[in-house]
Amino acid sequence: MRRVLTTLMILLVVLVAGLSALVLLVNPNDFRAYMVRQVEVRSGYELKLDGPLRWHVWPQLSILSGRMSLTAPGATAPVVAADNMRLDVALMPLLSHQLQVRQVMLKGAVIQLTPQTEAVRKPDAPVAPRANSLPDVPEDAGWSFDIASLKVADSVLVFQHEDDDQVTVRNINLKMEQDENHLATVDFSGRINRNQRDLTLSLNGNVNASDYPHQLTADIQQLNWQFSGADLPTQGITGQGTLQALWHEEQKQLELNNLNLQANDSTLKGRASVILSEQPKWVFDLQFDKLNLENLLPQPVTAKEGDASQPSAPPKQTRPVIATSADAPDYNGLRSFTADVLLKANTVRWRGIDFTNVSSQMLNHNGLLVISDLSGQMGAGHISLPGMLDVRKDMAKAEFQPRLENIEIGTILKAFNYPIALTGNLTMAGDFSGDKIDADAFRRSWQGQAHVDLANSRMEGLNFQQLVQQAVERSSNIKAKESYDSATRLDSFTTDMTLDNGQLTLDDMQGQSSILAISGKGTMDLVQETTDTRFNVRVVSGWEGEGPLVDLLKETAIPLNVYGKWQELNYSLQVDQILRKHLQDEAKRRLNEWADKNKDSQNSKDVKKLLDKL
C-alpha cells in the first residue's frame, strides 16, 4: 500500500512539475495574434482581446483573458462583448505547437443581434461561392484552431429586427458541444421581461451546423416556458413541447416543422414558416385538439361599477402605455407583414361557449386582413363569421357577415354579459361594420343590419298572456284559465334589426304560438341597457267560456308598451280602452236595432240623431 501511495505521489509531483514547466515555457500571449488572425480568416469577424492572457491550471487547463469583443465586418457595434473569457485547452497538443480549444466560456456577456452589429458588405466586394472556404495548407497554418464546446453564463442577448423594438433576453445560460461533423447538442435557458410581462424559457436539443451559414437545422427535444404578467391570465401560461427548426440563409427563411406544443390545457400541432424580408411573410398551418382561450387570454370583468352586490375583485394588471406607440392606430402591427393562416380545432372554449369542428382561413397583406372562413359548430347549431379588417389607413375598418343557424341565444347573451333573460334557437344573417373588434366597441360604435329568426323562445319576467288576461279580468266578468308561468313563450319570432352606434332598432316584429300572436317594433339602447318596445298582443286561447266578448278578445290586438331598464322593465297595457270601445260599439248596435224597429216614432228619430253625433 505504501508503494502505491508513493507511486501516486511521484506521478502527482511529475504532473504538477510538468504543468508548471509548461506554464513557464509556453506564454499564452503567443496565441493572441494567431487567434485574432484565424478568426478573421475563417469568418471575417474582428476579435479584440484586452489585457494579457494568463494560464489557469485547476481543475482544467485554461487560458483566461480580460474583456473581449467580436465585431462583424463593417459593423458599428460588436456582436459579442464579455468582461472575461475562458478557453479550456487540451494539454497534449500544446507539446506539438497546437492550440486545441475544448470549450469557450463567456461570463457576463452581451450578445447583440441588431442592425448595428450586422456585417456590411462593401459595394465592390466579390460574392463568395456557396461552398465553405478552403482550409489553410498545414505548413502555412503553423497552428491549428478547433472549438468543441461553448458555454455562456449569466449573459444578455439583445435582439432587434430592422426598426422593430428591441427584445432583451436576460439570465442566459447556454451550453453547446459539437463534434468534428458540426453536430451539436444545445442546452439553453433565459428570461425576457418586457412591458410588465415575464417569459422564462428553456430548451435542449440537437443542432446540425455542417452546412452553416447556408443552412442550420435544430431538433428541439424539450421546450419549456412560463409566461406571466400584465394582460395575461392570473395563473399565467405554462407550456412545453417539441419541434424541428430549419434556417435557410440565402432565402432568410425559418421553418418550424412537427410542432407539438402544449400551453396550459391547450394543445397544438402543425407547421409554420417565415421569410425575414423587409416585409416578413408568414405561413401557418396549425391544428388544435383543444384550444381553451379562457386559460390563454385575460378574462373580461363582468361586475359593473358601483354594483355593491358583486364581490370586490383584485385590480387588473395592465400593460403600461408606451409613449412611442400611444398614438399608433389600432392593429398597426398588421401593416408590417403578410401572413397566410390556416387553423383547425376539434374543440374551442371562449367566454363560456364550447365550439367544435372549428376552421379558419385568413390572409393578411400588409394591413388588409381577409377572413374568408371562420366557422364551427356550437351545440346543435352552426356559426360562420367571415369578414375583413383594413388597417392600411389611420382609421381601422372592420366588416363581418355573421351567419348563425340554430344557435342558443341565451348562451350568447350570457357570454357577452347582456342581462336579458331570453332563450331560444337563433338563426340570423347580417352585415355589420365598425372600427374595432371588441365586444364593448360593438355595443357603442358599430353599425349594421340583420334579419333574425328565433324559434322556441322564452322571455323570463313578463308573461304577455297573463298581463292581458289579468287586465281583462279586472275590467270585465271574463275569466281566464290559471297560468303560473312567468315567461312569454313563442314558437316563432322574426324581426329586422338595425344597429347604429349603440341604438338597436327592431322593425316588423312578428311572433306566434298556440296562445299568442304578437307584432310590433321598438328600440334598445345597448350602452344604457334600456328598451322601448311597442307590441300588439292577441291572446288567442286560454279564456274560460265562450261569448261575443271572448271572440272579440281573440281577434283584437291589445297595445302593450314595454320600457325601462332591462333588469327593471315597466309596462303599460291599454285594455280598458278596448273594452270601453267594445261596450260603445255594442250599445250603438243595439240602439240602431231598436231605432230600426221603431223608425216611425219620434224617439227613434232622436236616437238616430244622437248616434250620428257619436
XYZ file of C-alpha atoms in Angstrom:
614
model
C 0.000 0.000 0.000
C 2.852 2.303 0.866
C 4.438 1.655 -2.548
C 1.133 2.520 -4.302
C 0.822 5.789 -2.399
C 4.476 6.585 -3.113
C 3.931 5.910 -6.822
C 0.829 8.118 -6.905
C 2.666 10.929 -5.138
C 5.513 10.672 -7.662
C 3.046 10.845 -10.551
C 1.322 13.850 -8.983
C 4.654 15.621 -8.498
C 5.599 14.890 -12.091
C 2.248 16.184 -13.332
C 2.486 19.350 -11.278
C 6.073 19.838 -12.365
C 5.114 19.273 -15.995
C 2.287 21.750 -15.859
C 4.468 24.262 -14.077
C 7.140 23.840 -16.704
C 4.555 24.243 -19.426
C 3.234 27.412 -17.842
C 6.791 28.749 -17.589
C 7.880 27.662 -21.065
C 4.701 28.449 -23.095
C 3.430 32.020 -22.991
C -0.326 32.104 -23.754
C 0.087 35.588 -25.238
C 1.902 33.908 -28.121
C -1.552 32.680 -29.196
C -3.147 36.155 -29.233
C -2.187 37.201 -32.748
C -2.830 33.703 -34.067
C -6.372 33.549 -32.631
C -7.207 37.030 -33.936
C -5.900 36.157 -37.399
C -7.658 32.782 -37.551
C -10.996 34.272 -36.516
C -10.676 36.917 -39.216
C -9.569 34.448 -41.896
C -12.275 31.899 -41.193
C -15.208 34.244 -40.506
C -14.200 37.804 -41.326
C -15.016 38.884 -37.773
C -12.632 41.051 -35.748
C -11.629 39.616 -32.382
C -10.297 42.001 -29.744
C -8.672 40.811 -26.516
C -7.945 43.454 -23.883
C -5.270 42.813 -21.267
C -2.763 39.943 -21.035
C -3.658 36.270 -21.426
C -2.838 34.046 -18.474
C -2.888 30.382 -17.555
C -5.386 28.752 -15.223
C -4.357 25.204 -14.293
C -7.000 23.743 -11.940
C -9.397 21.997 -12.416
C -8.991 22.429 -16.169
C -6.032 23.780 -18.098
C -7.367 27.063 -19.415
C -6.388 30.415 -20.866
C -8.050 33.408 -19.237
C -8.495 36.760 -20.930
C -9.787 40.127 -19.860
C -12.506 41.966 -21.765
C -13.130 40.626 -25.266
C -15.302 41.653 -28.219
C -16.226 40.160 -31.589
C -17.295 42.527 -34.378
C -18.688 41.700 -37.822
C -17.041 43.282 -40.916
C -18.271 46.853 -41.321
C -20.479 46.747 -38.212
C -20.600 49.735 -35.879
C -21.033 47.673 -32.683
C -19.673 44.294 -31.530
C -21.972 41.303 -31.822
C -20.430 39.792 -28.660
C -18.768 41.571 -25.754
C -17.788 39.968 -22.451
C -15.946 41.039 -19.328
C -13.874 37.851 -19.388
C -13.411 34.736 -21.478
C -12.043 31.315 -20.598
C -10.572 28.903 -23.152
C -10.302 25.324 -21.936
C -7.484 23.758 -23.976
C -6.068 20.269 -24.462
C -2.699 19.598 -22.854
C -1.002 17.176 -25.258
C -1.462 19.243 -28.470
C 0.464 22.108 -26.811
C 3.593 19.937 -26.864
C 3.430 19.923 -30.697
C 2.545 23.599 -31.065
C -1.205 23.041 -31.485
C -3.922 25.034 -29.751
C -6.956 22.795 -29.430
C -9.749 24.623 -27.634
C -12.152 22.218 -26.000
C -14.512 24.822 -24.632
C -15.028 28.554 -24.824
C -16.757 30.057 -21.789
C -18.135 33.598 -21.672
C -19.436 35.040 -18.431
C -21.390 38.274 -18.202
C -21.520 38.550 -21.991
C -23.704 40.952 -24.006
C -24.786 39.455 -27.331
C -26.354 41.947 -29.730
C -28.273 40.789 -32.813
C -29.249 44.226 -34.089
C -28.875 46.144 -37.355
C -25.802 47.893 -35.860
C -23.984 44.574 -35.377
C -24.739 43.077 -38.790
C -21.957 42.680 -41.330
C -21.865 45.331 -44.062
C -20.691 44.121 -47.454
C -18.550 46.530 -49.438
C -20.040 47.519 -52.810
C -17.040 46.183 -54.733
C -16.572 43.029 -52.619
C -16.636 39.734 -54.556
C -19.515 37.339 -53.934
C -18.300 34.207 -52.159
C -19.313 30.814 -53.521
C -21.832 28.724 -51.621
C -19.223 26.191 -50.504
C -17.124 26.904 -47.436
C -13.682 28.451 -47.881
C -10.789 26.059 -48.375
C -8.681 25.451 -45.234
C -5.153 26.733 -44.932
C -2.330 24.483 -46.056
C -0.951 22.780 -42.910
C 2.611 24.055 -43.373
C 1.299 27.602 -43.775
C -1.018 27.483 -40.786
C 1.625 26.660 -38.182
C -1.058 26.255 -35.530
C -4.480 24.576 -35.732
C -7.596 26.040 -34.112
C -10.581 23.908 -33.069
C -13.503 24.576 -30.690
C -15.547 21.649 -29.370
C -17.670 23.316 -26.689
C -19.180 26.730 -25.971
C -20.555 27.855 -22.633
C -22.242 31.192 -21.914
C -23.303 32.037 -18.352
C -25.241 34.919 -16.773
C -25.326 36.838 -20.045
C -27.664 39.090 -22.016
C -28.985 38.827 -25.577
C -30.343 41.926 -27.347
C -32.383 41.165 -30.479
C -33.802 43.691 -32.946
C -35.112 43.199 -36.482
C -34.927 46.292 -38.699
C -36.689 49.178 -36.889
C -38.718 46.998 -34.517
C -38.464 47.391 -30.753
C -35.532 45.698 -29.076
C -36.115 42.447 -27.182
C -33.719 41.713 -24.320
C -33.157 38.155 -23.064
C -31.531 38.098 -19.618
C -30.010 35.434 -17.402
C -28.848 33.476 -20.425
C -27.159 30.153 -19.742
C -26.040 28.283 -22.838
C -24.018 25.114 -23.231
C -23.225 23.757 -26.683
C -20.980 20.854 -27.607
C -20.190 19.797 -31.176
C -18.213 17.025 -32.841
C -15.934 17.088 -35.878
C -19.013 16.857 -38.164
C -20.523 20.003 -36.592
C -23.326 18.047 -34.958
C -24.054 19.774 -31.670
C -26.126 19.381 -28.542
C -27.551 22.563 -27.022
C -28.932 23.440 -23.575
C -30.344 26.957 -23.215
C -32.273 28.953 -20.624
C -33.136 32.642 -20.399
C -35.718 35.177 -19.269
C -37.438 38.045 -21.075
C -39.026 40.848 -19.044
C -40.843 43.457 -21.105
C -43.925 45.667 -20.652
C -44.664 44.103 -17.229
C -44.574 40.625 -18.757
C -42.123 37.917 -17.799
C -41.209 34.941 -20.025
C -38.935 32.191 -18.721
C -37.690 29.867 -21.461
C -35.538 26.727 -21.513
C -34.787 24.162 -24.207
C -32.453 21.365 -25.151
C -31.918 19.705 -28.487
C -29.590 18.777 -31.333
C -28.204 21.172 -33.953
C -26.747 20.295 -37.350
C -24.358 23.064 -38.434
C -22.487 21.088 -41.096
C -23.757 23.448 -43.816
C -23.721 26.640 -41.732
C -24.113 29.535 -42.511
C -26.102 28.448 -45.577
C -28.372 26.142 -43.604
C -28.896 25.349 -39.922
C -31.117 22.566 -38.583
C -32.306 22.153 -34.993
C -34.280 19.347 -33.401
C -35.732 20.726 -30.155
C -36.412 17.706 -27.981
C -37.672 19.598 -24.945
C -39.027 23.143 -24.823
C -40.444 24.688 -21.627
C -41.767 28.146 -20.942
C -43.681 30.124 -18.351
C -45.383 33.398 -19.306
C -46.968 35.736 -16.739
C -47.726 39.396 -16.157
C -49.993 42.143 -17.447
C -52.910 41.350 -19.813
C -52.458 37.626 -19.214
C -54.476 35.091 -17.204
C -53.947 35.245 -13.464
C -52.290 31.844 -13.384
C -50.062 32.713 -16.355
C -49.309 30.431 -19.294
C -47.132 27.379 -18.763
C -46.201 25.054 -21.573
C -43.851 22.540 -23.085
C -43.341 20.852 -26.412
C -41.094 19.696 -29.213
C -40.362 20.990 -32.728
C -37.915 20.976 -35.602
C -36.444 24.236 -36.934
C -34.657 24.850 -40.232
C -32.914 28.107 -41.219
C -32.125 28.933 -44.889
C -29.615 31.759 -45.035
C -29.952 32.642 -48.729
C -33.760 32.949 -48.503
C -33.682 34.269 -44.919
C -36.346 31.680 -44.200
C -37.130 29.963 -40.915
C -39.212 26.785 -40.988
C -40.837 25.260 -37.900
C -41.969 21.707 -38.567
C -43.523 18.946 -36.474
C -44.806 21.403 -33.920
C -46.178 19.634 -30.876
C -46.855 22.184 -28.156
C -48.958 22.482 -25.043
C -49.964 25.722 -23.294
C -51.909 25.263 -20.070
C -54.594 22.773 -21.173
C -54.462 23.649 -24.903
C -52.576 21.515 -27.419
C -51.182 22.462 -30.829
C -49.687 20.614 -33.782
C -48.690 21.759 -37.244
C -46.061 23.799 -39.002
C -45.114 27.426 -39.653
C -42.562 29.371 -41.664
C -41.414 32.951 -42.112
C -39.262 34.748 -44.659
C -37.496 37.602 -42.880
C -37.537 40.117 -45.723
C -38.299 43.821 -45.410
C -41.931 42.754 -45.099
C -41.862 39.349 -43.323
C -44.003 36.656 -44.930
C -45.601 34.174 -42.540
C -47.339 30.879 -43.320
C -49.229 28.935 -40.626
C -50.898 25.541 -40.831
C -51.958 24.657 -37.289
C -54.270 22.103 -35.728
C -55.596 22.267 -32.183
C -57.009 19.224 -30.476
C -58.187 21.545 -27.704
C -57.991 25.333 -27.603
C -59.130 26.867 -24.312
C -58.939 30.621 -24.816
C -60.238 31.225 -21.305
C -56.895 29.939 -19.968
C -54.830 31.800 -22.564
C -56.499 35.237 -22.617
C -57.372 37.612 -19.768
C -60.995 37.287 -18.760
C -63.309 40.319 -19.133
C -64.584 41.973 -15.963
C -68.286 41.181 -15.576
C -69.128 43.210 -12.456
C -70.396 46.711 -13.168
C -69.097 49.812 -11.495
C -70.975 50.710 -8.361
C -72.625 47.300 -8.080
C -72.323 46.623 -4.367
C -73.760 43.134 -4.730
C -70.685 41.982 -6.611
C -67.676 40.828 -4.551
C -64.628 43.002 -4.824
C -62.031 41.656 -7.270
C -58.309 42.337 -7.257
C -57.272 45.176 -9.555
C -56.442 44.017 -13.061
C -52.802 44.436 -14.017
C -52.457 46.086 -17.407
C -49.502 46.932 -19.542
C -48.167 50.489 -19.473
C -48.802 52.775 -22.415
C -45.622 53.111 -24.456
C -45.003 56.757 -25.354
C -43.738 55.988 -28.869
C -46.843 53.957 -29.715
C -49.522 55.822 -27.778
C -50.880 57.453 -30.952
C -50.424 54.423 -33.196
C -53.617 53.205 -34.919
C -55.292 50.059 -33.650
C -53.829 46.852 -35.092
C -50.931 48.854 -36.568
C -48.715 45.760 -36.355
C -50.663 44.113 -39.188
C -49.126 46.583 -41.645
C -45.606 45.242 -41.233
C -46.033 41.684 -42.558
C -48.026 39.325 -44.745
C -49.481 36.070 -43.478
C -51.400 33.083 -44.781
C -53.079 31.316 -41.870
C -54.965 28.020 -41.833
C -56.338 26.901 -38.463
C -58.405 23.915 -37.402
C -59.556 22.924 -33.922
C -61.519 19.975 -32.628
C -62.776 21.935 -29.605
C -62.576 25.611 -28.666
C -63.763 27.232 -25.444
C -64.247 31.008 -25.319
C -66.333 33.165 -22.974
C -68.028 30.085 -21.568
C -69.047 28.838 -25.036
C -67.897 25.459 -26.353
C -67.308 25.192 -30.112
C -66.446 22.066 -32.095
C -65.016 21.441 -35.588
C -63.713 24.992 -35.863
C -61.896 26.050 -39.031
C -60.430 29.362 -40.117
C -58.594 30.645 -43.158
C -57.116 34.147 -43.040
C -54.845 36.196 -45.271
C -53.116 39.385 -44.143
C -51.485 41.581 -46.765
C -49.722 44.477 -45.059
C -52.734 45.611 -43.077
C -55.611 44.112 -45.067
C -56.767 41.060 -43.132
C -59.291 38.968 -45.064
C -61.061 36.246 -43.062
C -62.535 34.076 -45.772
C -63.568 31.352 -43.328
C -64.231 31.355 -39.606
C -66.815 28.731 -38.749
C -67.699 25.954 -36.361
C -70.399 24.060 -34.539
C -71.995 25.495 -31.409
C -74.149 22.898 -29.736
C -76.640 21.673 -32.330
C -76.141 24.789 -34.445
C -73.598 26.235 -36.825
C -71.914 29.638 -36.820
C -69.947 31.353 -39.593
C -68.202 34.708 -39.259
C -66.376 35.748 -42.457
C -65.145 39.305 -42.726
C -62.221 41.670 -43.137
C -60.143 44.153 -41.157
C -58.493 47.013 -43.024
C -55.847 48.970 -41.088
C -53.969 50.419 -44.054
C -55.306 53.883 -43.200
C -55.222 55.791 -39.926
C -58.732 54.623 -39.006
C -59.244 50.883 -38.831
C -62.323 49.438 -40.535
C -63.842 46.033 -39.822
C -66.655 44.330 -41.722
C -68.245 40.987 -40.838
C -71.125 38.976 -42.257
C -72.318 36.685 -39.444
C -74.410 33.647 -40.338
C -75.964 31.761 -37.432
C -78.126 28.670 -37.700
C -79.993 27.167 -34.742
C -77.751 28.825 -32.107
C -78.917 29.119 -28.484
C -79.285 32.874 -27.994
C -79.171 32.649 -24.198
C -75.615 31.335 -24.320
C -74.506 34.289 -26.461
C -76.234 36.858 -24.236
C -74.585 35.377 -21.162
C -71.167 35.229 -22.814
C -71.214 38.961 -23.571
C -72.814 39.940 -20.226
C -76.187 41.116 -21.573
C -78.663 40.933 -18.651
C -81.537 39.788 -20.876
C -83.372 36.648 -19.738
C -84.094 35.291 -23.218
C -83.584 31.788 -24.597
C -84.324 30.211 -27.955
C -82.782 28.895 -31.157
C -81.411 31.812 -33.167
C -80.975 31.951 -36.937
C -79.512 35.198 -38.249
C -77.986 36.662 -41.393
C -76.413 40.080 -41.064
C -73.810 42.572 -42.208
C -72.009 44.699 -39.606
C -69.088 47.133 -39.614
C -67.065 49.045 -37.048
C -63.659 50.457 -36.205
C -62.519 47.982 -33.557
C -63.036 44.248 -32.995
C -64.151 44.335 -29.403
C -67.345 43.473 -27.511
C -67.573 46.943 -25.951
C -66.891 48.635 -29.290
C -69.683 46.561 -30.855
C -72.092 47.939 -28.266
C -71.030 51.536 -28.789
C -69.748 52.238 -32.284
C -70.745 49.514 -34.746
C -73.391 49.717 -37.478
C -75.235 47.078 -39.450
C -78.411 45.218 -40.302
C -79.657 41.681 -39.842
C -82.719 39.501 -40.193
C -83.460 37.415 -37.105
C -85.494 34.225 -36.713
C -85.976 32.901 -33.191
C -87.587 29.509 -32.612
C -88.991 28.167 -29.329
C -88.151 31.367 -27.493
C -88.794 32.050 -23.825
C -88.501 35.527 -22.264
C -88.458 35.478 -18.484
C -90.003 38.121 -16.273
C -93.020 39.164 -18.346
C -95.861 36.861 -19.390
C -97.752 38.733 -22.103
C -100.698 36.324 -21.849
C -101.074 36.894 -18.116
C -100.760 40.670 -18.450
C -103.617 40.838 -20.935
C -105.880 38.301 -19.216
C -105.433 39.795 -15.741
C -106.242 43.255 -17.064
C -109.391 41.906 -18.757
C -110.490 40.153 -15.580
C -110.168 43.403 -13.633
C -112.296 45.305 -16.131
C -114.978 42.722 -17.023
C -116.588 39.464 -15.958
C -114.477 37.432 -18.369
C -112.314 34.777 -16.696
C -109.065 33.233 -17.880
C -107.544 29.845 -17.194
C -104.968 29.888 -14.439
C -101.351 30.051 -15.590
C -98.372 30.132 -13.266
C -95.733 30.572 -15.952
C -93.767 33.821 -15.555
C -92.410 33.801 -19.092
C -93.598 34.591 -22.581
C -93.250 31.630 -24.914
C -93.309 31.829 -28.704
C -92.944 29.070 -31.259
C -91.535 31.515 -33.796
C -90.387 35.128 -33.764
C -88.932 37.240 -36.594
C -87.681 40.802 -36.853
C -85.459 43.062 -38.935
C -82.691 44.527 -36.814
C -80.665 47.720 -37.381
C -77.663 48.705 -35.256
C -76.358 52.268 -35.192
C -73.776 53.302 -32.578
C -75.401 51.511 -29.680
C -79.010 52.036 -30.794
C -80.679 48.790 -31.850
C -83.900 49.189 -33.811
C -86.324 46.257 -34.144
C -88.772 46.564 -37.041
C -91.635 44.337 -38.178
C -91.585 42.086 -35.120
C -93.851 39.067 -35.625
C -94.384 36.279 -33.099
C -96.647 33.262 -32.980
C -97.583 30.464 -30.596
C -100.660 28.413 -29.792
C -101.615 31.033 -27.199
C -100.259 34.335 -28.512
C -99.873 36.300 -31.699
C -97.793 39.476 -31.437
C -96.484 42.199 -33.722
C -94.691 45.441 -33.106
C -91.495 47.470 -33.214
C -89.087 49.062 -30.784
C -85.610 50.248 -29.855
C -82.922 49.091 -27.437
C -80.005 51.113 -26.082
C -77.078 48.691 -25.747
C -74.972 51.158 -23.764
C -77.569 52.337 -21.250
C -79.236 48.890 -21.312
C -82.734 50.294 -21.761
C -85.605 49.423 -24.099
C -88.759 50.988 -25.508
C -90.852 48.464 -27.429
C -94.495 48.603 -28.545
C -96.368 45.356 -29.109
C -99.832 44.466 -30.331
C -100.796 41.294 -28.457
C -103.613 38.883 -29.324
C -104.385 36.159 -26.791
C -105.979 33.509 -28.984
C -106.593 30.891 -26.265
C -106.665 30.422 -22.523
C -110.071 32.025 -21.918
C -112.863 30.338 -19.917
C -116.202 30.034 -21.644
C -117.397 31.483 -24.929
C -119.205 34.604 -25.970
C -119.024 37.695 -28.131
C -116.534 39.428 -25.828
C -114.237 36.388 -25.772
C -114.432 36.188 -29.551
C -113.620 39.894 -29.702
C -110.588 39.483 -27.422
C -109.289 36.626 -29.559
C -109.427 38.824 -32.637
C -108.349 42.121 -31.083
C -104.707 43.166 -30.687
C -104.090 44.771 -27.293
C -101.437 47.561 -27.323
C -98.619 46.754 -24.880
C -95.669 49.075 -24.241
C -92.588 47.573 -22.502
C -89.924 50.100 -21.481
C -87.181 50.922 -18.971
C -84.039 49.184 -17.744
C -83.555 45.624 -18.904
C -83.478 44.356 -15.331
C -86.352 46.600 -14.155
C -88.857 46.564 -17.009
C -92.068 48.569 -16.860
C -95.183 48.112 -18.984
C -98.426 49.849 -19.867
C -101.456 47.975 -21.215
C -104.487 49.565 -22.897
C -107.202 47.001 -22.113
C -109.725 49.456 -20.655
C -109.869 51.415 -23.901
C -110.510 48.233 -25.850
C -113.286 47.119 -23.519
C -114.803 50.614 -23.437
C -114.835 50.754 -27.222
C -116.404 47.291 -27.312
C -119.189 48.416 -24.957
C -119.729 51.559 -27.025
C -119.942 49.575 -30.237
C -122.325 47.061 -28.618
C -124.522 49.891 -27.319
C -124.568 51.532 -30.753
C -125.533 48.252 -32.378
C -128.429 47.642 -30.017
C -129.684 51.225 -30.280
C -129.538 51.016 -34.077
C -131.561 47.786 -33.948
C -134.186 49.425 -31.658
C -134.331 52.532 -33.848
C -134.797 50.430 -36.957
C -137.690 48.575 -35.333
C -139.315 51.812 -34.152
C -138.430 54.065 -37.046
C -141.822 55.824 -37.124
C -141.593 57.118 -33.570
C -140.062 60.439 -32.544
C -137.807 58.710 -30.024
C -136.308 56.638 -32.799
C -135.508 59.764 -34.752
C -133.886 61.346 -31.699
C -131.758 58.215 -31.124
C -130.618 58.266 -34.751
C -129.542 61.882 -34.433
C -127.633 61.062 -31.237
C -125.864 58.077 -32.829
C -124.831 60.199 -35.809
C -123.103 62.649 -33.463
C -121.123 59.908 -31.688
